Coordinates of C-alpha atoms in Angstrom, one line a residue:
M1 CA -49.4 -37.4 38.3
K2 CA -46.9 -35.7 37.8
K3 CA -43.6 -36.0 36.4
Q4 CA -39.7 -35.0 36.1
F5 CA -37.9 -33.9 33.9
K6 CA -35.1 -36.7 33.1
A7 CA -31.0 -35.1 31.8
E8 CA -30.0 -33.3 35.0
S9 CA -33.3 -31.3 34.1
K10 CA -34.2 -28.9 36.8
R11 CA -30.4 -27.3 36.0
L12 CA -30.2 -27.2 32.5
L13 CA -33.7 -25.8 32.5
D14 CA -32.6 -23.0 34.8
L15 CA -29.7 -22.9 32.4
M16 CA -32.3 -22.8 29.7
I17 CA -34.0 -19.9 31.1
N18 CA -31.6 -17.8 32.3
S19 CA -28.6 -18.2 30.2
I20 CA -28.9 -19.4 26.8
Y21 CA -31.0 -16.5 25.5
T22 CA -29.6 -13.5 25.1
H23 CA -33.2 -11.5 24.5
K24 CA -36.8 -12.6 26.2
E25 CA -38.1 -12.0 22.9
I26 CA -36.7 -15.0 21.2
F27 CA -39.4 -17.0 22.7
L28 CA -41.8 -16.6 19.8
R29 CA -39.1 -17.4 17.0
E30 CA -38.9 -20.7 18.8
L31 CA -42.7 -21.5 19.5
I32 CA -43.0 -20.8 16.1
S33 CA -40.0 -21.7 14.2
N34 CA -41.5 -25.1 16.3
A35 CA -45.2 -24.8 15.0
S36 CA -43.7 -24.5 11.3
D37 CA -42.2 -28.0 11.7
A38 CA -45.2 -29.9 12.4
L39 CA -46.9 -28.0 9.8
D40 CA -44.1 -29.3 7.4
K41 CA -44.1 -32.9 9.0
R42 CA -47.9 -33.0 8.6
Y43 CA -47.5 -31.5 4.5
Y44 CA -44.6 -34.5 4.4
L45 CA -46.1 -36.9 5.4
A46 CA -49.6 -36.3 3.0
L47 CA -47.1 -36.2 0.2
S48 CA -45.5 -39.3 0.6
E49 CA -47.9 -41.5 2.5
K50 CA -50.9 -40.4 0.8
K51 CA -53.0 -41.4 4.0
E52 CA -54.6 -37.5 3.5
T53 CA -55.4 -34.9 1.0
L54 CA -53.7 -32.0 1.8
T55 CA -52.6 -28.0 0.1
R56 CA -50.7 -25.8 1.3
D57 CA -53.7 -23.9 1.7
D58 CA -54.8 -25.9 4.4
L59 CA -51.8 -25.5 7.0
F60 CA -51.3 -22.2 8.7
I61 CA -50.1 -21.1 12.5
R62 CA -52.0 -18.5 14.8
I63 CA -51.4 -16.1 17.5
E64 CA -54.0 -15.1 20.2
T65 CA -54.3 -13.5 23.4
D66 CA -56.2 -12.7 26.0
G67 CA -55.4 -10.0 28.4
D68 CA -57.5 -10.6 31.2
K69 CA -55.7 -14.2 31.4
R70 CA -52.6 -13.2 30.6
L71 CA -52.4 -15.9 28.3
L72 CA -50.4 -16.2 24.4
R73 CA -51.5 -19.1 22.0
I74 CA -49.5 -20.3 19.5
S75 CA -50.9 -23.0 17.7
D76 CA -51.1 -25.1 14.2
N77 CA -52.7 -27.6 12.6
G78 CA -49.7 -29.7 12.0
I79 CA -48.4 -33.4 12.5
G80 CA -49.6 -33.5 16.0
M81 CA -48.3 -35.2 19.6
D82 CA -49.4 -38.2 21.3
D83 CA -48.3 -38.9 25.2
K84 CA -45.4 -40.9 24.0
A85 CA -44.3 -37.7 21.8
L86 CA -45.2 -35.2 24.0
E87 CA -43.2 -37.3 26.9
D88 CA -40.1 -37.8 24.5
N89 CA -40.0 -34.1 22.8
L90 CA -41.6 -32.2 26.5
G91 CA -39.9 -34.5 28.9
I92 CA -36.6 -34.9 27.6
I93 CA -34.9 -31.6 27.4
A94 CA -32.9 -31.3 24.6
K95 CA -33.8 -34.2 22.2
S96 CA -35.5 -32.5 18.8
G97 CA -38.5 -34.6 17.2
S98 CA -37.6 -32.3 14.2
L99 CA -34.4 -34.3 13.8
A100 CA -35.6 -37.3 15.1
F101 CA -37.9 -37.1 12.3
A102 CA -35.3 -36.1 9.6
S103 CA -33.4 -39.2 10.1
E104 CA -36.2 -41.5 9.7
H105 CA -37.8 -39.7 7.2
K106 CA -35.4 -38.6 4.1
S107 CA -37.2 -35.6 2.4
E108 CA -37.5 -35.8 -0.7
D109 CA -39.6 -32.6 -1.3
G110 CA -36.7 -30.2 -0.8
S111 CA -38.1 -28.9 2.4
E112 CA -36.2 -28.6 5.4
L113 CA -37.2 -28.8 9.2
I114 CA -35.6 -25.8 11.5
G115 CA -35.5 -27.7 15.1
Q116 CA -31.9 -28.8 15.7
F117 CA -31.4 -28.7 19.0
G118 CA -35.0 -29.4 20.9
V119 CA -34.5 -26.7 23.1
G120 CA -36.8 -23.9 21.8
F121 CA -39.5 -24.5 23.4
Y122 CA -38.5 -24.8 27.1
S123 CA -37.6 -20.5 25.9
A124 CA -41.4 -20.1 27.0
F125 CA -40.3 -20.3 30.4
M126 CA -38.8 -17.1 30.0
V127 CA -41.5 -15.0 29.6
A128 CA -44.4 -17.7 31.1
K129 CA -44.4 -18.8 34.7
S130 CA -47.1 -21.7 33.3
V131 CA -46.7 -24.0 29.8
K132 CA -49.8 -25.8 28.4
V133 CA -48.6 -27.7 25.3
I134 CA -52.4 -29.6 23.9
S135 CA -52.3 -32.0 20.8
L136 CA -53.7 -34.5 19.3
A137 CA -51.5 -36.9 16.4
V138 CA -52.9 -36.6 12.7
G139 CA -54.3 -40.9 12.6
S140 CA -55.2 -40.6 16.7
N141 CA -59.0 -39.6 18.0
Q142 CA -56.8 -39.4 21.6
A143 CA -55.6 -35.7 22.3
Y144 CA -53.1 -35.1 25.1
Q145 CA -52.3 -32.4 27.4
W146 CA -48.2 -31.4 28.7
L147 CA -48.6 -29.0 31.6
S148 CA -45.5 -27.4 33.6
S149 CA -44.6 -24.4 35.5
G150 CA -41.2 -25.5 34.9
Q151 CA -38.5 -27.1 37.5
D152 CA -40.8 -28.7 39.2
G153 CA -41.9 -30.9 36.4
Y154 CA -44.9 -31.7 34.2
T155 CA -48.2 -33.2 34.0
I156 CA -49.6 -35.2 30.9
T157 CA -53.3 -35.7 30.5
K158 CA -56.0 -36.9 28.3
V159 CA -58.3 -34.5 27.1
D160 CA -60.3 -33.3 23.5
K161 CA -59.1 -31.5 21.3
A162 CA -61.3 -32.2 17.2
E163 CA -58.3 -31.1 15.1
P164 CA -54.6 -32.6 14.8
G165 CA -52.2 -30.1 15.3
T166 CA -50.7 -28.4 18.6
I167 CA -51.5 -25.0 20.9
I168 CA -49.5 -23.9 22.7
E169 CA -50.6 -21.8 26.2
L170 CA -48.6 -19.2 28.2
E171 CA -49.8 -17.7 31.2
L172 CA -46.6 -15.0 30.9
K173 CA -45.1 -13.6 33.9
D174 CA -46.4 -10.7 35.8
D175 CA -44.6 -7.4 35.1
G176 CA -41.5 -6.2 37.2
E177 CA -39.6 -3.3 37.0
D178 CA -37.3 -4.2 35.0
E179 CA -39.7 -6.4 32.7
D180 CA -42.8 -5.7 30.9
Y181 CA -44.2 -9.1 30.4
S182 CA -47.6 -7.8 29.1
Q183 CA -46.2 -6.5 26.3
Y184 CA -46.2 -9.7 24.4
L185 CA -50.2 -9.4 24.7
R186 CA -50.2 -5.8 22.5
Q187 CA -50.8 -6.9 19.0
Y188 CA -48.2 -3.9 18.1
T189 CA -45.6 -6.0 19.4
L190 CA -46.1 -9.3 18.2
E191 CA -46.9 -8.4 14.7
N192 CA -43.2 -6.6 14.7
L193 CA -40.9 -9.4 16.2
I194 CA -42.9 -11.8 13.6
G195 CA -42.0 -9.1 11.0
K196 CA -38.8 -9.6 12.7
Y197 CA -37.9 -13.0 13.2
S198 CA -40.9 -15.0 11.7
D199 CA -41.8 -13.1 8.7
Y200 CA -40.4 -15.7 5.6
I201 CA -41.4 -18.9 7.8
R202 CA -42.8 -20.5 4.7
W203 CA -46.4 -21.0 6.3
P204 CA -49.0 -18.3 7.2
I205 CA -49.0 -17.1 10.3
K206 CA -52.3 -15.8 11.1
M207 CA -54.2 -13.9 13.7
M208 CA -56.9 -11.1 14.5
V209 CA -56.5 -8.1 14.4
T210 CA -57.7 -4.2 15.3
T211 CA -57.8 -2.0 12.0
H212 CA -59.9 1.0 11.3
G213 CA -62.6 0.9 9.1
E214 CA -63.2 4.1 6.2
D215 CA -65.7 5.9 9.9
D216 CA -62.7 5.1 11.7
A217 CA -64.3 2.4 13.4
E218 CA -62.4 -0.5 15.2
V219 CA -63.2 -3.4 12.7
L220 CA -61.7 -7.3 13.4
E221 CA -59.6 -8.5 10.3
D222 CA -58.2 -12.4 10.5
K223 CA -55.2 -10.8 9.4
T224 CA -51.7 -13.3 8.0
L225 CA -48.6 -11.1 9.4
N226 CA -46.1 -12.6 8.1
S227 CA -45.5 -12.4 3.6
M228 CA -43.6 -16.3 3.9
V229 CA -42.2 -16.3 0.4
P230 CA -38.1 -14.3 0.9
I231 CA -36.8 -12.2 -1.8
W232 CA -34.4 -13.9 -2.1
K233 CA -35.4 -17.2 -2.9
R234 CA -37.6 -15.8 -5.8
V235 CA -35.9 -16.1 -9.1
K236 CA -33.6 -13.2 -9.9
S237 CA -35.6 -12.9 -13.3
E238 CA -38.8 -11.9 -12.1
I239 CA -38.0 -9.7 -9.3
S240 CA -38.3 -6.3 -10.7
E241 CA -35.4 -3.5 -10.4
Q242 CA -38.3 -1.4 -8.1
E243 CA -39.0 -4.7 -5.6
Y244 CA -35.4 -5.1 -4.6
N245 CA -35.5 -1.4 -4.1
D246 CA -37.9 -1.0 -1.8
F247 CA -36.8 -4.7 0.1
Y248 CA -33.6 -2.5 0.7
K249 CA -35.3 1.0 2.0
E250 CA -37.6 -0.7 4.6
K251 CA -35.0 -3.4 5.3
F252 CA -32.1 -1.2 6.2
F253 CA -33.9 1.7 6.9
D254 CA -33.0 4.2 3.8
F255 CA -34.0 6.8 2.1
N256 CA -32.3 6.5 -1.5
D257 CA -32.2 3.3 -3.7
P258 CA -29.3 1.3 -3.2
L259 CA -26.2 1.5 -5.9
K260 CA -25.7 -1.9 -6.9
V261 CA -27.7 -4.9 -6.2
I262 CA -25.6 -8.5 -5.3
H263 CA -28.3 -11.9 -5.6
T264 CA -26.8 -15.0 -5.6
S265 CA -27.3 -18.4 -4.9
V266 CA -24.5 -20.9 -4.0
E267 CA -24.4 -24.7 -3.7
G268 CA -22.0 -27.8 -3.3
N269 CA -20.1 -28.0 -0.3
V270 CA -21.8 -24.9 1.7
S271 CA -25.0 -23.9 -0.2
F272 CA -26.4 -20.2 0.8
E273 CA -28.1 -17.5 -0.8
A274 CA -27.2 -14.1 -0.3
L275 CA -28.5 -10.4 -0.8
L276 CA -26.9 -7.7 -1.1
F277 CA -26.6 -4.0 -1.7
I278 CA -23.7 -0.9 -1.5
P279 CA -26.0 1.6 -0.7
S280 CA -25.8 4.9 -3.3
K281 CA -24.9 7.0 -0.1
V282 CA -22.3 6.7 3.2
P283 CA -24.7 5.7 6.0
Y284 CA -24.7 7.8 9.1
G285 CA -21.7 7.0 11.4
Y286 CA -20.4 4.8 8.7
Y287 CA -16.9 6.7 9.7
T288 CA -17.2 5.7 13.4
K289 CA -15.9 3.2 16.0
E290 CA -19.6 2.9 16.4
Y291 CA -19.9 1.9 13.1
E292 CA -21.0 -2.0 13.0
R293 CA -20.4 -4.4 9.8
G294 CA -22.1 -7.0 9.2
L295 CA -25.0 -9.1 7.5
Q296 CA -27.9 -10.4 8.9
L297 CA -28.4 -14.2 9.0
Y298 CA -30.8 -16.4 8.4
S299 CA -31.3 -19.5 8.5
H300 CA -34.5 -21.6 6.6
N301 CA -35.9 -18.3 6.2
V302 CA -35.5 -17.6 10.3
F303 CA -34.2 -14.5 11.2
I304 CA -31.2 -15.5 13.7
M305 CA -28.7 -12.1 13.8
D306 CA -28.8 -9.0 12.4
K307 CA -24.4 -8.1 12.6
A308 CA -23.0 -11.5 11.2
K309 CA -19.5 -9.5 10.7
E310 CA -17.2 -12.9 9.8
L311 CA -20.2 -12.9 6.9
I312 CA -18.4 -9.5 5.9
G313 CA -14.9 -8.9 5.7
E314 CA -13.9 -4.7 6.9
H315 CA -12.8 -3.8 3.3
F316 CA -16.2 -4.8 2.5
R317 CA -18.0 -3.2 5.4
F318 CA -19.8 -1.1 3.2
V319 CA -21.4 -3.9 2.2
R320 CA -25.5 -4.2 3.7
G321 CA -27.9 -7.0 3.3
L322 CA -28.6 -10.7 3.9
V323 CA -27.3 -14.2 3.5
D324 CA -29.7 -17.6 4.0
S325 CA -27.9 -20.6 4.5
Q326 CA -29.0 -23.9 6.4
D327 CA -25.5 -24.9 6.1
L328 CA -24.3 -22.8 9.1
S329 CA -23.8 -24.5 12.3
L330 CA -25.5 -22.3 15.4
N331 CA -24.7 -22.2 18.6
I332 CA -27.9 -24.5 21.0
S333 CA -29.8 -20.8 20.9
R334 CA -29.2 -20.0 17.6
E335 CA -28.1 -16.7 18.5
M336 CA -24.8 -16.9 17.7
L337 CA -22.5 -18.7 15.2
Q338 CA -19.9 -21.3 16.2
Q339 CA -16.5 -20.6 14.3
D340 CA -16.4 -23.6 11.4
R341 CA -15.8 -24.5 8.0
Q342 CA -18.8 -23.4 6.4
L343 CA -19.1 -20.1 7.9
K344 CA -15.3 -19.5 6.0
L345 CA -16.4 -20.5 2.9
I346 CA -19.8 -18.5 2.4
A347 CA -17.5 -15.2 3.4
S348 CA -14.9 -16.3 0.5
R349 CA -17.8 -16.8 -1.7
L350 CA -18.8 -13.3 -0.8
E351 CA -15.8 -11.8 -0.8
K352 CA -15.5 -13.1 -4.3
K353 CA -18.9 -12.1 -5.5
I354 CA -18.5 -9.0 -4.3
K355 CA -15.1 -8.5 -6.0
S356 CA -16.5 -9.6 -9.2
E357 CA -19.6 -7.6 -9.3
L358 CA -17.2 -4.7 -8.6
L359 CA -15.0 -5.2 -11.2
D360 CA -18.3 -5.4 -13.7
L361 CA -19.1 -2.4 -12.4
L362 CA -16.0 -0.7 -13.2
K363 CA -15.7 -2.0 -16.1
K364 CA -19.0 -1.9 -18.2
E365 CA -20.4 1.4 -15.9
R366 CA -17.7 3.6 -15.1
E367 CA -19.8 6.8 -13.8
T368 CA -21.9 4.5 -11.4
Y369 CA -18.2 2.9 -10.5
E370 CA -17.3 6.2 -10.3
K371 CA -20.1 7.4 -7.3
F372 CA -19.1 3.9 -5.5
W373 CA -15.7 5.4 -5.5
A374 CA -16.4 8.6 -4.2
N375 CA -18.1 6.9 -1.5
F376 CA -16.5 3.8 -0.1
G377 CA -12.9 4.1 -2.0
V378 CA -11.2 5.5 1.1
Q379 CA -12.2 1.6 2.8
L380 CA -10.8 -0.1 0.4
K381 CA -7.6 1.8 0.5
Y382 CA -7.7 1.2 4.5
G383 CA -8.8 -2.5 3.4
I384 CA -4.7 -3.1 1.2
Y385 CA -3.1 -1.8 4.4
A386 CA -4.8 -3.4 7.0
D387 CA -3.8 -6.9 8.0
Y388 CA 0.1 -6.9 7.2
G389 CA -1.4 -6.1 3.3
S390 CA -3.3 -10.1 3.5
H391 CA -6.0 -8.6 1.2
K392 CA -3.9 -6.9 -1.6
E393 CA -4.2 -8.7 -4.2
L394 CA -8.2 -9.0 -3.7
L395 CA -8.1 -5.1 -3.7
E396 CA -5.6 -4.1 -5.9
D397 CA -7.4 -4.0 -9.3
L398 CA -10.3 -1.9 -7.6
L399 CA -7.9 1.1 -7.0
L400 CA -8.9 4.5 -8.2
F401 CA -6.1 7.4 -8.2
Y402 CA -6.4 11.0 -9.9
S403 CA -4.2 11.0 -13.0
S404 CA -2.4 14.4 -13.9
E405 CA -1.9 13.5 -17.4
K406 CA -5.7 12.4 -17.7
K407 CA -6.9 15.0 -15.3
G408 CA -9.7 12.7 -13.6
L409 CA -9.5 9.2 -11.8
I410 CA -8.0 6.3 -13.2
T411 CA -7.1 2.0 -12.3
L412 CA -3.3 1.0 -11.7
Q413 CA -3.6 -1.2 -14.8
E414 CA -4.4 2.0 -16.7
Y415 CA -1.4 3.4 -15.4
V416 CA 0.8 0.8 -16.3
D417 CA -0.7 0.2 -20.0
N418 CA 0.5 4.0 -20.9
M419 CA 3.4 3.9 -19.4
K420 CA 5.8 5.6 -21.7
E421 CA 8.8 2.9 -22.6
E422 CA 11.3 4.2 -20.6
Q423 CA 9.7 4.4 -17.4
K424 CA 10.6 2.5 -15.0
E425 CA 8.2 3.3 -12.2
I426 CA 5.1 4.3 -11.3
Y427 CA 5.4 8.1 -10.0
Y428 CA 3.2 9.9 -7.3
A429 CA 2.5 12.9 -5.5
S430 CA 1.1 13.2 -1.7
G431 CA -0.3 16.2 -0.2
S432 CA -3.7 17.6 1.4
S433 CA -5.8 17.8 -1.9
V434 CA -5.1 17.4 -5.6
E435 CA -5.0 21.4 -6.3
K436 CA -2.4 21.8 -4.2
I437 CA -0.1 18.8 -5.1
D438 CA -0.5 19.8 -8.9
K439 CA 1.3 23.1 -7.6
L440 CA 4.1 21.5 -6.2
P441 CA 7.6 22.4 -7.7
Q442 CA 8.2 19.1 -7.8
V443 CA 5.6 18.3 -9.7
E444 CA 6.6 20.4 -12.9
L445 CA 10.0 18.4 -13.7
V446 CA 8.4 14.8 -13.8
R447 CA 5.2 16.4 -15.9
D448 CA 8.0 18.0 -18.3
K449 CA 9.2 14.4 -19.2
G450 CA 5.8 13.2 -19.9
F451 CA 5.3 10.9 -17.3
D452 CA 2.1 10.7 -15.6
I453 CA 1.8 11.3 -11.5
L454 CA -1.0 9.9 -9.7
Y455 CA -1.8 12.3 -6.7
L456 CA -2.7 11.3 -3.8
S457 CA -4.7 13.3 -1.0
D458 CA -6.1 10.7 1.6
E459 CA -4.4 9.9 4.7
V460 CA -4.3 6.4 3.3
D461 CA -2.8 6.6 0.5
E462 CA 0.8 6.5 0.9
F463 CA 0.4 3.8 4.0
A464 CA -1.8 1.6 1.2
L465 CA 0.8 2.0 -2.0
S466 CA 3.5 1.5 1.0
M467 CA 2.1 -2.1 1.7
L468 CA 1.2 -2.6 -2.1
G469 CA 4.7 -2.2 -3.2
T470 CA 4.6 -3.3 -6.3
F471 CA 1.7 -3.1 -9.6
Q472 CA 2.3 -5.3 -12.2
E473 CA 6.2 -5.5 -11.3
K474 CA 6.0 -1.5 -10.9
K475 CA 7.8 -0.3 -8.4
F476 CA 5.8 2.8 -6.9
K477 CA 8.0 5.9 -6.9
S478 CA 7.4 9.3 -4.7
I479 CA 8.6 12.1 -6.5
L480 CA 9.6 14.1 -3.1
Q481 CA 11.2 11.3 -1.5
G482 CA 14.6 10.4 -2.4
D483 CA 16.2 10.7 -5.8
L484 CA 14.8 10.9 -9.0
D485 CA 17.5 9.7 -11.3
F486 CA 16.2 11.9 -14.3
L487 CA 19.7 13.6 -14.5
S488 CA 21.9 12.7 -17.5
E489 CA 25.3 11.7 -16.8
E490 CA 26.3 15.3 -18.4
E491 CA 23.8 16.9 -16.0
K492 CA 25.2 14.9 -13.3
E493 CA 28.8 15.9 -13.9
A494 CA 27.6 19.8 -14.0
Q495 CA 25.6 19.6 -11.2
K496 CA 28.7 17.8 -9.1
K497 CA 31.1 20.3 -10.2
T498 CA 28.8 23.2 -9.3
A499 CA 28.5 21.7 -5.7
E500 CA 31.7 21.6 -5.4
K501 CA 32.6 25.8 -6.5
N502 CA 29.4 25.4 -4.0
K503 CA 30.6 23.5 -1.1
D504 CA 31.3 26.3 1.2
L505 CA 28.2 27.7 0.7
L506 CA 26.5 24.2 1.1
E507 CA 28.2 23.0 4.1
A508 CA 26.9 27.0 6.2
L509 CA 23.8 26.4 5.8
S510 CA 23.4 23.1 6.2
T511 CA 25.2 23.8 9.7
E512 CA 23.0 26.8 10.0
L513 CA 19.9 24.1 9.9
K514 CA 21.3 20.7 11.4
D515 CA 18.1 20.6 13.9
Q516 CA 16.1 20.8 11.0
V517 CA 17.7 18.9 7.7
K518 CA 19.9 16.2 7.3
E519 CA 21.6 18.1 4.1
V520 CA 20.9 21.4 2.1
R521 CA 21.8 20.2 -1.6
L522 CA 21.4 21.0 -5.1
S523 CA 17.9 19.7 -6.0
S524 CA 17.3 16.9 -9.1
H525 CA 13.6 17.1 -8.5
L526 CA 13.3 20.9 -9.5
K527 CA 12.9 22.4 -12.8
S528 CA 11.6 26.7 -12.6
H529 CA 11.3 26.8 -8.8
A530 CA 14.1 27.8 -6.5
V531 CA 14.1 25.1 -3.3
C532 CA 11.3 22.5 -1.9
L533 CA 11.6 19.5 0.7
V534 CA 12.5 16.6 0.3
A535 CA 12.4 13.3 2.1
G536 CA 14.7 10.4 2.5
E537 CA 13.9 7.4 2.3
G538 CA 11.2 5.4 4.6
V539 CA 8.8 7.9 6.6
S540 CA 8.0 10.4 3.6
L541 CA 6.5 13.9 4.8
E542 CA 2.7 13.1 4.1
M543 CA 2.9 10.3 6.5
E544 CA 5.0 12.0 8.9
K545 CA 1.7 14.4 9.3
V546 CA -0.6 11.7 9.9
L547 CA 1.5 10.1 12.3
S548 CA 2.3 13.0 14.6
M549 CA -1.6 13.2 15.2
M550 CA -0.9 10.4 17.3
P551 CA -0.2 10.1 20.2
E552 CA 1.7 7.3 20.2
N553 CA 3.8 8.6 16.4
A554 CA 4.6 11.5 18.1
N555 CA 7.6 12.0 17.7
V556 CA 7.8 10.1 14.5
K557 CA 9.8 12.2 12.0
A558 CA 10.9 12.0 8.1
E559 CA 14.3 12.3 7.1
R560 CA 14.6 16.1 5.3
Y561 CA 16.2 17.1 2.6
L562 CA 16.3 21.2 1.7
E563 CA 17.0 21.4 -2.1
I564 CA 18.0 24.6 -3.9
N565 CA 17.9 24.7 -7.9
S566 CA 21.4 25.2 -8.6
E567 CA 19.7 27.3 -11.8
H568 CA 17.6 29.8 -10.3
P569 CA 18.1 32.9 -9.6
L570 CA 18.0 32.9 -6.4
F571 CA 21.5 30.3 -6.4
A572 CA 23.4 32.8 -7.7
A573 CA 21.3 35.6 -5.9
L574 CA 22.6 33.5 -2.9
S575 CA 26.3 32.7 -4.0
K576 CA 27.3 36.2 -4.8
Q577 CA 25.9 37.2 -1.0
Y578 CA 27.6 34.3 1.5
K579 CA 31.0 36.3 -0.3
K580 CA 30.7 39.2 0.4
K581 CA 28.0 39.0 3.3
P582 CA 28.7 35.2 5.3
E583 CA 27.5 36.7 8.7
Q584 CA 23.9 36.9 6.6
I585 CA 23.4 33.3 5.5
G586 CA 21.7 32.2 9.0
K587 CA 19.2 34.5 8.6
L588 CA 18.3 33.8 4.8
A589 CA 18.9 29.7 5.4
R590 CA 15.8 30.1 7.9
L591 CA 14.1 32.1 5.3
L592 CA 14.9 29.6 2.4
Y593 CA 13.2 26.2 5.3
D594 CA 10.7 28.4 5.9
Q595 CA 9.8 28.7 2.4
A596 CA 10.4 25.1 1.8
L597 CA 7.8 24.4 4.6
L598 CA 5.5 26.5 3.3
I599 CA 5.3 24.7 0.0
A600 CA 5.0 20.9 1.5
G601 CA 2.2 22.2 3.9
F602 CA 3.9 22.8 7.3
P603 CA 2.9 25.0 10.0
L604 CA 6.0 27.2 10.4
E605 CA 8.1 27.0 13.5
D606 CA 8.1 31.1 14.3
P607 CA 6.0 32.2 11.5
I608 CA 7.1 36.3 13.2
A609 CA 10.2 36.2 13.0
F610 CA 9.5 35.0 9.2
A611 CA 7.3 38.0 8.8
D612 CA 10.2 40.2 9.7
Q613 CA 12.6 38.2 7.3
V614 CA 10.3 39.3 3.9
S615 CA 9.6 42.8 5.3
Q616 CA 12.8 43.9 5.9
L617 CA 13.8 42.3 2.1
M618 CA 10.8 44.3 1.0
V619 CA 12.3 47.6 2.4
D620 CA 15.7 46.4 1.4
N621 CA 14.4 46.1 -1.9
L622 CA 12.3 49.5 -1.5
S623 CA 14.8 51.8 -0.5

């Protein structure tokens, strides 16, 4: 007699088949997970109630196919079901037998049941036009068969079965233009899916597979398809470096060994195991929008998703690895995470652990850390700037910058520790490369004072420092902006007098360049060089270069000042020429400004005019 599903079954079953699961291949994971639960239950009862003697080697899951009849079988010798259990567990959609068992039997041996919602079984109907379940419960003499073609209901009848356990037999749907259901009868596909989703199920998954002998003849072999014990569940001291490296390269498709392995286990309000890797090389496409961050997610050793981005922040997007936890709340299909407190707790714990491991690497293996920095330092600096600086305290201790004094990379803490007693600020200069920054005219005076300078050569550098604002209560100060305030009171007074004496010249230069600079003034930044371009407070010259490449910020400009060194012979010659031929000041002003532009790394507004002026100067001096 055919029975109808309960709980608005037709509507719910239609939702199950067509909406809940994203990928049809998930059905195999769900059926294997149910079989694993059945084995867990039988093993638990054997230990707790002593009704039968079993070892873990006695229990297994088997996969079989019949290509001619389009049948796929998943069988287990677990606890089995009688007619009432079949009715309760398969006749009522979304009733979890595992959940009920867990409530009735409080496990003390550490085993965990995978089933949560009681819906995974029905994913079989995504690929099967009919599903048959044959089961014999432990301790029973009568087996039963549950048979259904889906929404039209099901039948339960008595059948013969010799040993306890359950056989799930799927009659696969016919192939269509867009659907290849026959793939689930192929050895290659089944092995791949079990490797992907169920490799760490704690019970062996067996299948008769075709291999080739020495004479290349086909041989049938009873093969265990899963490794069962995941590496992250093993004791760390018993895992070799080679095993970690091999696992990483196989799992994350990298030809290189990882730079760093982080293996951690956490128990408490939220419990999880994590196995994380920092690559030794930048992954292909890493600095593109297409690259997806995220950790692989497992629940009870069962693979759930490949890129759980909620578990890792953008600032640590270079970290690869996985998390296995029974505490995560998953949606009904176990394909997506639900936003909850446990998820945030895991992400927070991982973040702290990653920083701790990186700091340890920085302190104990500086050369290795600098290799990491060469690959992913820019990512950390973007992490400082992103999200309005919300991660700056987390990341600031991990930053490295090139030091003009040390001729190498240093941390911000190392810079502060070596500051001169009279130094109040952390000095930095920006440019397209360390070599070019080192030749900037403004660098000379600061270094002559004995102050170290951080050379910033990445586009994000100044944005990151502007978001930091201070480090150890020391402000960051660009030597290419504002006033360095290096002059003594006597020097300030002397410069003031020189400026007053040459007031007309400076005003004439400023007027001529009024569309290019806010003012032409005597310099507080130069020692032996003649001229330089300095930005006012706010947007720097390097920031302007970066922002100008973005269409929405194309009009953002730094406030520019042209500074002239009053101690340089050029200034005396300029003053003399202005007195003799004031009409020449326009050409000279533009020539000075073009020099400053070139020094600052900007393109000339009119390179031909500049070249003509230089040529004329050469003619005048050589004739």
